[in-house]
Short mmCIF file of C-alpha atoms in Angstrom, two decimals:
data_model
loop_
_atom_site.label_atom_id
_atom_site.label_comp_id
_atom_site.label_asym_id
_atom_site.label_seq_id
_atom_site.Cartn_x
_atom_site.Cartn_y
_atom_site.Cartn_z
CA MET K 1 34.90 -59.61 -76.01
CA ALA K 2 33.24 -62.44 -74.08
CA THR K 3 35.13 -65.01 -72.03
CA VAL K 4 34.65 -68.75 -72.46
CA ALA K 5 32.79 -68.77 -69.14
CA GLU K 6 30.41 -66.04 -70.34
CA LEU K 7 29.76 -67.88 -73.60
CA PHE K 8 29.02 -71.12 -71.71
CA LEU K 9 26.76 -69.45 -69.15
CA ALA K 10 24.74 -67.86 -71.94
CA ARG K 11 23.80 -71.41 -73.04
CA ARG K 12 22.93 -72.78 -69.57
CA HIS K 13 19.23 -73.15 -70.42
CA ASP K 14 19.75 -74.48 -73.95
CA ASP K 15 18.62 -78.08 -74.43
CA HIS K 16 20.04 -78.41 -77.94
CA VAL K 17 23.00 -80.74 -78.43
CA GLY K 18 26.17 -78.83 -77.61
CA LEU K 19 28.73 -81.63 -77.68
CA ARG K 20 29.04 -84.95 -79.46
CA PHE K 21 31.88 -87.33 -78.78
CA GLU K 22 32.02 -90.87 -80.12
CA ASP K 23 28.65 -92.44 -79.17
CA ARG K 24 27.66 -89.84 -76.52
CA SER K 25 26.11 -86.40 -76.68
CA TRP K 26 25.48 -83.62 -74.16
CA THR K 27 23.06 -80.73 -74.37
CA TRP K 28 24.44 -77.25 -73.80
CA ARG K 29 22.69 -77.34 -70.40
CA ALA K 30 24.63 -80.52 -69.53
CA VAL K 31 27.92 -79.08 -70.82
CA VAL K 32 27.45 -76.02 -68.60
CA ASP K 33 26.48 -78.18 -65.61
CA GLU K 34 29.57 -80.38 -66.03
CA SER K 35 31.75 -77.29 -66.41
CA LEU K 36 30.30 -75.69 -63.27
CA LYS K 37 30.99 -78.86 -61.27
CA ARG K 38 34.66 -78.67 -62.20
CA ALA K 39 34.82 -74.92 -61.58
CA HIS K 40 33.39 -75.32 -58.08
CA PHE K 41 35.80 -78.17 -57.34
CA LEU K 42 38.80 -76.14 -58.50
CA ARG K 43 37.71 -73.03 -56.59
CA ARG K 44 37.50 -75.07 -53.37
CA ARG K 45 40.96 -76.55 -53.97
CA LEU K 46 42.75 -73.40 -55.13
CA GLY K 47 41.42 -70.93 -52.58
CA ALA K 48 41.49 -67.16 -52.92
CA GLY K 49 43.09 -65.21 -55.74
CA PRO K 50 42.97 -65.64 -59.48
CA PRO K 51 43.17 -69.33 -60.38
CA HIS K 52 45.87 -70.62 -62.68
CA VAL K 53 45.17 -74.06 -64.08
CA GLY K 54 46.86 -75.81 -66.96
CA VAL K 55 44.89 -78.33 -69.00
CA LEU K 56 46.84 -80.86 -71.04
CA LEU K 57 44.34 -83.24 -72.55
CA GLU K 58 43.56 -84.63 -75.94
CA ASN K 59 40.38 -83.64 -77.73
CA VAL K 60 38.01 -85.27 -75.20
CA PRO K 61 34.89 -83.94 -73.44
CA GLU K 62 36.78 -83.40 -70.18
CA TYR K 63 38.89 -80.75 -71.94
CA LEU K 64 35.79 -78.74 -72.76
CA PHE K 65 34.35 -79.20 -69.26
CA LEU K 66 37.57 -77.82 -67.74
CA LEU K 67 37.74 -74.75 -69.96
#
């Protein structure tokens, strides 16, 4: 079974729309890029070991980017 990260990374070169929210849209490539930015930020902040992060957001793009 694939992880969310593996599913996202498989779409990193896909320029089809992957997310629509209100009047904005992101390609899958952009969704992956935004997600990687947050992952790198969290890795720097959390240090070594398996990260444990809770995400309590409504159904907004940031929720998907943080998955």
